[in-house]
mmCIF file of C-alpha atoms and ligand atoms in Angstrom:
data_model
loop_
_atom_site.group_PDB
_atom_site.id
_atom_site.type_symbol
_atom_site.label_atom_id
_atom_site.label_comp_id
_atom_site.label_asym_id
_atom_site.label_seq_id
_atom_site.Cartn_x
_atom_site.Cartn_y
_atom_site.Cartn_z
ATOM 1 C CA MET A 20 -8.918 43.420 27.851
ATOM 2 C CA GLY A 21 -8.676 46.168 30.502
ATOM 3 C CA GLN A 22 -10.702 45.965 33.713
ATOM 4 C CA GLY A 23 -11.591 48.269 36.574
ATOM 5 C CA SER A 24 -14.114 48.813 39.347
ATOM 6 C CA GLY A 25 -15.766 51.661 41.252
ATOM 7 C CA LYS A 26 -17.633 51.499 44.559
ATOM 8 C CA GLY A 27 -21.153 52.629 45.346
ATOM 9 C CA LYS A 28 -21.691 55.180 48.097
ATOM 10 C CA THR A 29 -24.313 56.750 50.302
ATOM 11 C CA ILE A 30 -24.267 60.312 51.610
ATOM 12 C CA LEU A 31 -24.703 60.260 55.406
ATOM 13 C CA PHE A 32 -24.879 64.040 55.702
ATOM 14 C CA GLY A 33 -24.743 66.845 53.191
ATOM 15 C CA GLU A 34 -26.280 66.196 49.760
ATOM 16 C CA HIS A 35 -27.075 69.518 48.080
ATOM 17 C CA PHE A 36 -25.311 71.548 50.835
ATOM 18 C CA VAL A 37 -22.005 70.095 49.584
ATOM 19 C CA VAL A 38 -22.576 71.805 46.211
ATOM 20 C CA TYR A 39 -22.205 75.170 48.023
ATOM 21 C CA GLY A 40 -18.940 74.364 49.799
ATOM 22 C CA LEU A 41 -20.320 72.984 53.076
ATOM 23 C CA PRO A 42 -18.782 69.765 54.437
ATOM 24 C CA ALA A 43 -20.416 66.405 53.769
ATOM 25 C CA LEU A 44 -19.877 62.835 54.922
ATOM 26 C CA ALA A 45 -20.168 59.904 52.521
ATOM 27 C CA ALA A 46 -19.753 56.192 53.149
ATOM 28 C CA GLY A 47 -18.506 53.852 50.442
ATOM 29 C CA ILE A 48 -20.422 50.567 50.293
ATOM 30 C CA ALA A 49 -19.179 47.137 49.274
ATOM 31 C CA ALA A 50 -21.238 46.818 46.077
ATOM 32 C CA GLU A 51 -19.430 47.993 42.964
ATOM 33 C CA THR A 52 -19.606 48.482 39.221
ATOM 34 C CA MET A 53 -17.122 46.611 37.034
ATOM 35 C CA ALA A 54 -15.993 47.850 33.620
ATOM 36 C CA LYS A 55 -14.213 45.884 30.890
ATOM 37 C CA VAL A 56 -12.678 47.587 27.868
ATOM 38 C CA GLY A 57 -11.393 45.790 24.742
ATOM 39 C CA LYS A 58 -10.169 47.046 21.352
ATOM 40 C CA ILE A 59 -12.422 46.431 18.317
ATOM 41 C CA ASP A 60 -12.156 46.688 14.530
ATOM 42 C CA GLN A 61 -14.206 49.848 14.170
ATOM 43 C CA VAL A 62 -13.778 53.427 15.265
ATOM 44 C CA GLY A 63 -15.510 55.007 18.275
ATOM 45 C CA TRP A 64 -16.980 53.081 21.212
ATOM 46 C CA THR A 65 -19.767 50.587 21.718
ATOM 47 C CA LEU A 66 -21.403 49.680 25.022
ATOM 48 C CA ASP A 67 -23.066 46.685 26.662
ATOM 49 C CA ASP A 68 -24.545 47.801 29.957
ATOM 50 C CA HIS A 69 -25.299 44.718 32.055
ATOM 51 C CA ARG A 70 -25.501 46.565 35.390
ATOM 52 C CA PRO A 71 -28.529 45.578 37.495
ATOM 53 C CA ALA A 72 -30.815 48.608 37.686
ATOM 54 C CA MET A 73 -34.120 49.983 38.872
ATOM 55 C CA PRO A 74 -36.675 49.839 36.037
ATOM 56 C CA GLY A 75 -36.326 52.860 33.748
ATOM 57 C CA TYR A 76 -33.009 54.004 35.255
ATOM 58 C CA LYS A 77 -30.788 53.192 32.285
ATOM 59 C CA ALA A 78 -33.153 54.606 29.657
ATOM 60 C CA LYS A 79 -33.510 57.857 31.617
ATOM 61 C CA LYS A 80 -29.745 58.241 31.994
ATOM 62 C CA LEU A 81 -28.660 57.074 28.515
ATOM 63 C CA ASP A 82 -28.015 60.478 26.920
ATOM 64 C CA GLU A 83 -26.132 61.661 30.011
ATOM 65 C CA GLN A 84 -24.161 58.409 30.032
ATOM 66 C CA LYS A 85 -22.959 59.016 26.452
ATOM 67 C CA VAL A 86 -21.660 62.492 27.357
ATOM 68 C CA SER A 87 -20.067 61.044 30.481
ATOM 69 C CA ILE A 88 -18.208 58.282 28.585
ATOM 70 C CA ASP A 89 -16.902 60.831 26.060
ATOM 71 C CA ASN A 90 -15.725 63.046 28.930
ATOM 72 C CA VAL A 91 -13.805 60.203 30.589
ATOM 73 C CA LEU A 92 -12.229 59.219 27.249
ATOM 74 C CA ARG A 93 -11.184 62.840 26.648
ATOM 75 C CA TYR A 94 -9.637 63.158 30.115
ATOM 76 C CA CYS A 95 -7.748 59.886 29.585
ATOM 77 C CA ASN A 96 -6.546 61.110 26.191
ATOM 78 C CA VAL A 97 -7.809 57.970 24.460
ATOM 79 C CA ASN A 98 -8.273 58.629 20.763
ATOM 80 C CA LEU A 99 -10.701 56.240 19.067
ATOM 81 C CA SER A 100 -10.490 57.647 15.534
ATOM 82 C CA LYS A 101 -8.397 54.679 14.278
ATOM 83 C CA THR A 102 -9.138 51.806 16.658
ATOM 84 C CA GLY A 103 -12.301 51.753 18.733
ATOM 85 C CA ILE A 104 -13.230 50.062 21.977
ATOM 86 C CA HIS A 105 -16.054 47.977 23.320
ATOM 87 C CA ILE A 106 -17.104 48.813 26.893
ATOM 88 C CA GLU A 107 -18.918 46.317 29.098
ATOM 89 C CA LEU A 108 -20.431 47.391 32.412
ATOM 90 C CA GLY A 109 -21.523 44.954 35.120
ATOM 91 C CA GLY A 110 -21.018 44.254 38.819
ATOM 92 C CA ASP A 111 -23.344 43.972 41.805
ATOM 93 C CA LEU A 112 -24.148 47.651 42.376
ATOM 94 C CA VAL A 113 -27.833 48.107 41.553
ATOM 95 C CA CYS A 114 -28.247 51.368 39.647
ATOM 96 C CA ALA A 115 -30.668 53.623 41.476
ATOM 97 C CA SER A 116 -30.601 57.336 42.204
ATOM 98 C CA GLY A 117 -28.637 57.995 45.390
ATOM 99 C CA ILE A 118 -26.263 55.031 45.380
ATOM 100 C CA GLY A 119 -23.464 56.682 43.385
ATOM 101 C CA ALA A 120 -24.084 54.524 40.307
ATOM 102 C CA SER A 121 -22.974 57.172 37.821
ATOM 103 C CA ALA A 122 -19.766 57.911 39.731
ATOM 104 C CA ALA A 123 -19.017 54.192 40.173
ATOM 105 C CA SER A 124 -19.330 53.603 36.428
ATOM 106 C CA CYS A 125 -17.030 56.578 35.670
ATOM 107 C CA VAL A 126 -14.399 55.321 38.126
ATOM 108 C CA ALA A 127 -14.670 51.767 36.769
ATOM 109 C CA LEU A 128 -14.336 52.989 33.177
ATOM 110 C CA ALA A 129 -11.327 55.203 33.953
ATOM 111 C CA ARG A 130 -9.611 52.262 35.674
ATOM 112 C CA ALA A 131 -10.397 49.898 32.785
ATOM 113 C CA LEU A 132 -9.041 52.426 30.239
ATOM 114 C CA SER A 133 -5.907 52.904 32.318
ATOM 115 C CA ASP A 134 -5.463 49.127 32.363
ATOM 116 C CA GLU A 135 -6.146 48.578 28.635
ATOM 117 C CA PHE A 136 -3.994 51.476 27.384
ATOM 118 C CA SER A 137 -1.287 51.215 30.101
ATOM 119 C CA LEU A 138 -1.931 54.808 31.204
ATOM 120 C CA GLY A 139 -0.673 54.223 34.750
ATOM 121 C CA LEU A 140 -3.294 56.525 36.274
ATOM 122 C CA ASN A 141 -3.058 56.842 40.056
ATOM 123 C CA ASN A 142 -6.157 57.206 42.262
ATOM 124 C CA SER A 143 -6.082 61.025 42.114
ATOM 125 C CA GLN A 144 -6.077 60.875 38.314
ATOM 126 C CA ILE A 145 -8.811 58.229 38.282
ATOM 127 C CA ASN A 146 -10.829 60.517 40.565
ATOM 128 C CA ALA A 147 -10.211 63.482 38.245
ATOM 129 C CA ALA A 148 -11.258 61.428 35.180
ATOM 130 C CA ALA A 149 -14.431 60.323 36.982
ATOM 131 C CA PHE A 150 -15.157 63.935 37.984
ATOM 132 C CA GLU A 151 -15.111 64.834 34.256
ATOM 133 C CA GLY A 152 -17.443 61.883 33.616
ATOM 134 C CA GLU A 153 -19.765 63.030 36.395
ATOM 135 C CA LYS A 154 -20.228 66.355 34.579
ATOM 136 C CA GLY A 155 -22.242 64.386 32.011
ATOM 137 C CA TYR A 156 -24.731 63.430 34.729
ATOM 138 C CA HIS A 157 -24.590 66.341 37.159
ATOM 139 C CA GLY A 158 -23.613 69.395 35.119
ATOM 140 C CA THR A 159 -21.732 70.905 38.084
ATOM 141 C CA PRO A 160 -20.947 67.980 40.385
ATOM 142 C CA SER A 161 -19.549 68.713 43.832
ATOM 143 C CA GLY A 162 -17.134 65.804 43.367
ATOM 144 C CA ILE A 163 -18.221 63.925 46.498
ATOM 145 C CA ASP A 164 -19.627 60.936 44.605
ATOM 146 C CA ASN A 165 -16.554 60.263 42.463
ATOM 147 C CA THR A 166 -14.251 60.800 45.473
ATOM 148 C CA ALA A 167 -16.207 58.329 47.638
ATOM 149 C CA SER A 168 -16.340 55.891 44.721
ATOM 150 C CA THR A 169 -12.603 56.096 44.000
ATOM 151 C CA PHE A 170 -11.303 55.869 47.559
ATOM 152 C CA GLY A 171 -14.112 53.976 49.350
ATOM 153 C CA GLY A 172 -14.545 54.087 53.147
ATOM 154 C CA LEU A 173 -15.908 56.984 55.151
ATOM 155 C CA VAL A 174 -15.082 60.304 53.489
ATOM 156 C CA TRP A 175 -15.307 63.857 54.895
ATOM 157 C CA TYR A 176 -15.495 66.105 51.851
ATOM 158 C CA ILE A 177 -15.453 69.861 51.223
ATOM 159 C CA ARG A 178 -15.732 71.186 47.691
ATOM 160 C CA ASN A 179 -13.350 73.984 46.697
ATOM 161 C CA LEU A 180 -15.633 76.715 45.372
ATOM 162 C CA GLU A 181 -12.700 78.386 43.580
ATOM 163 C CA GLY A 182 -12.361 75.285 41.379
ATOM 164 C CA GLY A 183 -9.160 74.009 43.014
ATOM 165 C CA PRO A 184 -8.742 70.572 44.583
ATOM 166 C CA PRO A 185 -11.291 69.678 47.285
ATOM 167 C CA THR A 186 -10.451 68.972 50.912
ATOM 168 C CA PHE A 187 -11.106 65.387 51.776
ATOM 169 C CA GLU A 188 -10.190 63.133 54.600
ATOM 170 C CA LYS A 189 -10.765 59.428 55.161
ATOM 171 C CA LEU A 190 -12.229 58.751 58.603
ATOM 172 C CA LYS A 191 -12.102 55.452 60.456
ATOM 173 C CA LEU A 192 -14.454 54.337 63.214
ATOM 174 C CA LYS A 193 -13.473 51.959 66.025
ATOM 175 C CA LYS A 194 -16.641 49.950 65.410
ATOM 176 C CA LEU A 195 -18.744 49.197 62.322
ATOM 177 C CA ALA A 196 -21.928 51.193 61.785
ATOM 178 C CA HIS A 197 -24.887 49.342 60.245
ATOM 179 C CA LEU A 198 -27.006 50.784 57.496
ATOM 180 C CA VAL A 199 -30.101 49.881 55.505
ATOM 181 C CA ILE A 200 -30.521 51.418 52.051
ATOM 182 C CA ALA A 201 -33.917 51.403 50.375
ATOM 183 C CA SER A 202 -35.057 52.645 47.003
ATOM 184 C CA THR A 203 -38.294 54.384 46.093
ATOM 185 C CA GLY A 204 -37.788 53.030 42.562
ATOM 186 C CA ILE A 205 -38.100 56.577 41.213
ATOM 187 C CA THR A 206 -35.175 57.749 39.074
ATOM 188 C CA ALA A 207 -34.304 61.372 39.711
ATOM 189 C CA SER A 208 -32.406 63.734 37.424
ATOM 190 C CA THR A 209 -29.520 65.210 39.410
ATOM 191 C CA ILE A 210 -29.071 68.046 36.906
ATOM 192 C CA GLU A 211 -32.733 69.036 37.276
ATOM 193 C CA VAL A 212 -32.959 68.779 41.066
ATOM 194 C CA VAL A 213 -29.615 70.531 41.730
ATOM 195 C CA GLY A 214 -30.635 73.218 39.198
ATOM 196 C CA ASP A 215 -33.976 73.710 40.926
ATOM 197 C CA VAL A 216 -32.362 74.117 44.366
ATOM 198 C CA ARG A 217 -29.945 76.660 42.869
ATOM 199 C CA ALA A 218 -32.847 78.624 41.348
ATOM 200 C CA LYS A 219 -34.667 78.658 44.714
ATOM 201 C CA LYS A 220 -31.462 79.731 46.493
ATOM 202 C CA ASP A 221 -30.881 82.559 43.981
ATOM 203 C CA GLU A 222 -34.486 83.697 44.400
ATOM 204 C CA ASN A 223 -34.341 83.694 48.204
ATOM 205 C CA PRO A 224 -30.753 83.614 49.520
ATOM 206 C CA GLU A 225 -31.801 84.350 53.143
ATOM 207 C CA TRP A 226 -34.073 81.301 53.164
ATOM 208 C CA PHE A 227 -31.234 79.072 51.926
ATOM 209 C CA ASP A 228 -28.588 80.599 54.226
ATOM 210 C CA GLU A 229 -30.665 79.989 57.326
ATOM 211 C CA ILE A 230 -31.102 76.303 56.478
ATOM 212 C CA ALA A 231 -27.440 76.009 55.474
ATOM 213 C CA ARG A 232 -26.258 77.557 58.768
ATOM 214 C CA GLU A 233 -28.142 74.945 60.757
ATOM 215 C CA TYR A 234 -26.820 72.216 58.444
ATOM 216 C CA GLU A 235 -23.221 73.335 58.959
ATOM 217 C CA ASN A 236 -23.480 72.961 62.753
ATOM 218 C CA LEU A 237 -25.265 69.653 62.273
ATOM 219 C CA VAL A 238 -22.594 68.078 60.051
ATOM 220 C CA HIS A 239 -19.795 68.948 62.493
ATOM 221 C CA SER A 240 -21.837 67.405 65.334
ATOM 222 C CA GLY A 241 -22.485 64.382 63.101
ATOM 223 C CA ARG A 242 -18.792 63.889 62.451
ATOM 224 C CA ASP A 243 -17.953 64.169 66.182
ATOM 225 C CA ALA A 244 -20.780 61.805 67.162
ATOM 226 C CA LEU A 245 -19.663 59.226 64.591
ATOM 227 C CA LEU A 246 -16.054 59.332 65.783
ATOM 228 C CA GLN A 247 -17.278 58.990 69.391
ATOM 229 C CA LEU A 248 -19.452 56.029 68.282
ATOM 230 C CA ASP A 249 -22.506 57.857 69.634
ATOM 231 C CA PHE A 250 -24.782 56.299 67.033
ATOM 232 C CA SER A 251 -28.028 57.365 68.680
ATOM 233 C CA LYS A 252 -26.913 61.001 68.352
ATOM 234 C CA VAL A 253 -25.877 60.346 64.744
ATOM 235 C CA GLY A 254 -29.374 58.972 64.111
ATOM 236 C CA LYS A 255 -31.084 62.042 65.583
ATOM 237 C CA LEU A 256 -28.896 64.272 63.416
ATOM 238 C CA MET A 257 -29.792 62.194 60.346
ATOM 239 C CA ASN A 258 -33.479 62.750 61.136
ATOM 240 C CA ARG A 259 -32.894 66.497 61.381
ATOM 241 C CA ASN A 260 -30.833 66.481 58.166
ATOM 242 C CA HIS A 261 -33.818 64.852 56.455
ATOM 243 C CA GLU A 262 -36.074 67.668 57.707
ATOM 244 C CA LEU A 263 -33.645 70.266 56.360
ATOM 245 C CA LEU A 264 -33.738 68.497 52.989
ATOM 246 C CA GLN A 265 -37.547 68.568 53.150
ATOM 247 C CA GLU A 266 -37.270 72.334 53.646
ATOM 248 C CA LEU A 267 -35.025 72.474 50.556
ATOM 249 C CA THR A 268 -37.938 70.667 48.794
ATOM 250 C CA VAL A 269 -35.793 67.747 47.637
ATOM 251 C CA SER A 270 -37.577 65.004 49.571
ATOM 252 C CA CYS A 271 -40.883 63.528 48.383
ATOM 253 C CA LYS A 272 -43.779 61.597 49.900
ATOM 254 C CA GLU A 273 -42.275 58.207 48.989
ATOM 255 C CA LEU A 274 -38.976 59.043 50.733
ATOM 256 C CA ASP A 275 -40.807 60.485 53.742
ATOM 257 C CA ALA A 276 -42.953 57.340 54.020
ATOM 258 C CA LEU A 277 -39.939 54.993 53.925
ATOM 259 C CA THR A 278 -38.025 57.032 56.531
ATOM 260 C CA LYS A 279 -41.094 56.856 58.810
ATOM 261 C CA VAL A 280 -41.319 53.063 58.448
ATOM 262 C CA ALA A 281 -37.614 52.706 59.271
ATOM 263 C CA ARG A 282 -37.905 54.888 62.385
ATOM 264 C CA GLU A 283 -40.966 52.956 63.579
ATOM 265 C CA ASN A 284 -39.000 49.728 63.196
ATOM 266 C CA GLY A 285 -35.968 50.533 65.277
ATOM 267 C CA ALA A 286 -33.807 52.832 63.133
ATOM 268 C CA LEU A 287 -31.726 55.282 65.158
ATOM 269 C CA GLY A 288 -32.210 57.730 62.322
ATOM 270 C CA SER A 289 -33.284 57.807 58.720
ATOM 271 C CA LYS A 290 -32.952 60.229 55.815
ATOM 272 C CA MET A 291 -33.041 60.498 52.075
ATOM 273 C CA THR A 292 -29.624 60.179 50.446
ATOM 274 C CA GLY A 293 -28.275 61.722 47.250
ATOM 275 C CA THR A 294 -30.297 63.805 44.840
ATOM 276 C CA GLY A 295 -33.762 63.188 46.304
ATOM 277 C CA ARG A 296 -37.250 63.560 44.736
ATOM 278 C CA GLY A 297 -37.072 59.799 44.400
ATOM 279 C CA GLY A 298 -33.980 57.635 44.641
ATOM 280 C CA ASN A 299 -32.831 56.156 47.915
ATOM 281 C CA MET A 300 -33.084 56.600 51.655
ATOM 282 C CA ILE A 301 -30.764 55.290 54.379
ATOM 283 C CA SER A 302 -31.361 54.198 57.960
ATOM 284 C CA LEU A 303 -28.825 53.747 60.726
ATOM 285 C CA ALA A 304 -29.399 50.605 62.798
ATOM 286 C CA PRO A 305 -28.112 49.959 66.336
ATOM 287 C CA ASP A 306 -27.049 46.389 65.488
ATOM 288 C CA GLU A 307 -27.204 43.794 62.717
ATOM 289 C CA ALA A 308 -30.406 42.110 63.974
ATOM 290 C CA THR A 309 -32.311 45.423 64.038
ATOM 291 C CA ARG A 310 -30.820 46.281 60.658
ATOM 292 C CA ASP A 311 -32.332 43.100 59.242
ATOM 293 C CA SER A 312 -35.760 43.771 60.754
ATOM 294 C CA ILE A 313 -35.744 47.369 59.425
ATOM 295 C CA ALA A 314 -34.880 45.931 55.997
ATOM 296 C CA LYS A 315 -37.802 43.483 56.219
ATOM 297 C CA ALA A 316 -40.214 46.259 57.258
ATOM 298 C CA LEU A 317 -39.077 48.414 54.333
ATOM 299 C CA GLU A 318 -39.607 45.516 51.927
ATOM 300 C CA GLN A 319 -43.099 44.953 53.326
ATOM 301 C CA ALA A 320 -43.820 48.666 52.990
ATOM 302 C CA GLY A 321 -43.168 48.362 49.242
ATOM 303 C CA ALA A 322 -39.616 49.689 48.816
ATOM 304 C CA ALA A 323 -38.457 48.920 45.271
ATOM 305 C CA GLY A 324 -35.095 47.620 46.497
ATOM 306 C CA VAL A 325 -33.563 47.102 49.945
ATOM 307 C CA TRP A 326 -29.885 46.515 50.762
ATOM 308 C CA THR A 327 -27.958 46.190 54.015
ATOM 309 C CA THR A 328 -24.386 47.287 54.482
ATOM 310 C CA SER A 329 -21.887 48.383 57.129
ATOM 311 C CA PHE A 330 -19.255 51.109 57.089
ATOM 312 C CA GLY A 331 -16.569 52.717 59.135
ATOM 313 C CA LEU A 332 -13.561 50.380 59.496
HETATM 314 C C1 MEV B 17 -25.758 63.636 44.436
HETATM 315 O O1 MEV B 17 -25.347 62.337 44.793
HETATM 316 C C2 MEV B 17 -25.308 64.619 45.472
HETATM 317 C C3 MEV B 17 -25.676 66.078 45.191
HETATM 318 O O2 MEV B 17 -25.228 66.809 46.349
HETATM 319 C C4 MEV B 17 -25.021 66.603 43.938
HETATM 320 C C5 MEV B 17 -23.508 66.747 44.059
HETATM 321 O O3 MEV B 17 -22.956 66.715 45.163
HETATM 322 O O4 MEV B 17 -22.890 66.938 43.002
HETATM 323 C C6 MEV B 17 -27.188 66.270 45.083
#
């Protein structure tokens, strides 16, 4: 039996903009997906998906998941025409849009295949296998989710628009930053939302470029502020990043309502994270006690799931 795991992530700055080659910052979180792979007496693959999930998430993603698993198998050169495999997915990462669940499952599967078939894949190869898997879910993924999931920690990421390897750097903070993640419970389709933003950008490039120019300055300031541990500035920049995402039309009233609740309850900043139009939002807290009270307020406000985490070391 081969085993492997992949971490969840949140995007602190840069969802959607990262698709067009602008820098983004993602933070790996402790929760992860586990995959187990064992040989069976039939050809092809079978799947038991025991991952905890938001209602409706797995059904909505099932067709994409099948393409994704085939893509990972193809990258890993695993031929199931004589002996098949059974795949089991589990772990403590709750599948919801915006938490990197698809990337985490691709990374976990690639690691489990490497273990079961003694492929000896290193992290770069695991990341590349997961990137192929992500194409099943995203169509044209930027690669930030699989990179954050493979390597964990705080990741500065720039997609290579020519198709070559991305630029990425692991950043370390001198002090932990505290985060609350909350779910709207709405499962978004990344392919659809990314496709819609692209269509809007193609229709009105000046509109997109103006927003993107402001974002680019913002993400560099966000990186500097994080490294200087100026969390109140980071929070303000997160708030502005959320407004830019509203202008891109990828937020929604549920995300806007949760960010408002978090800000009213002590968050330094709050924004949607990931695809948007549902999915998750994140809030930066000044300390653990405030983080816990923001989490409570979000629960009381009807968030479908609330998690606390820390990142940076
Ligand atoms: C999804 O987690 C992040 C997006 O920017 C898509 C991508 O980067 O591939 C919306």
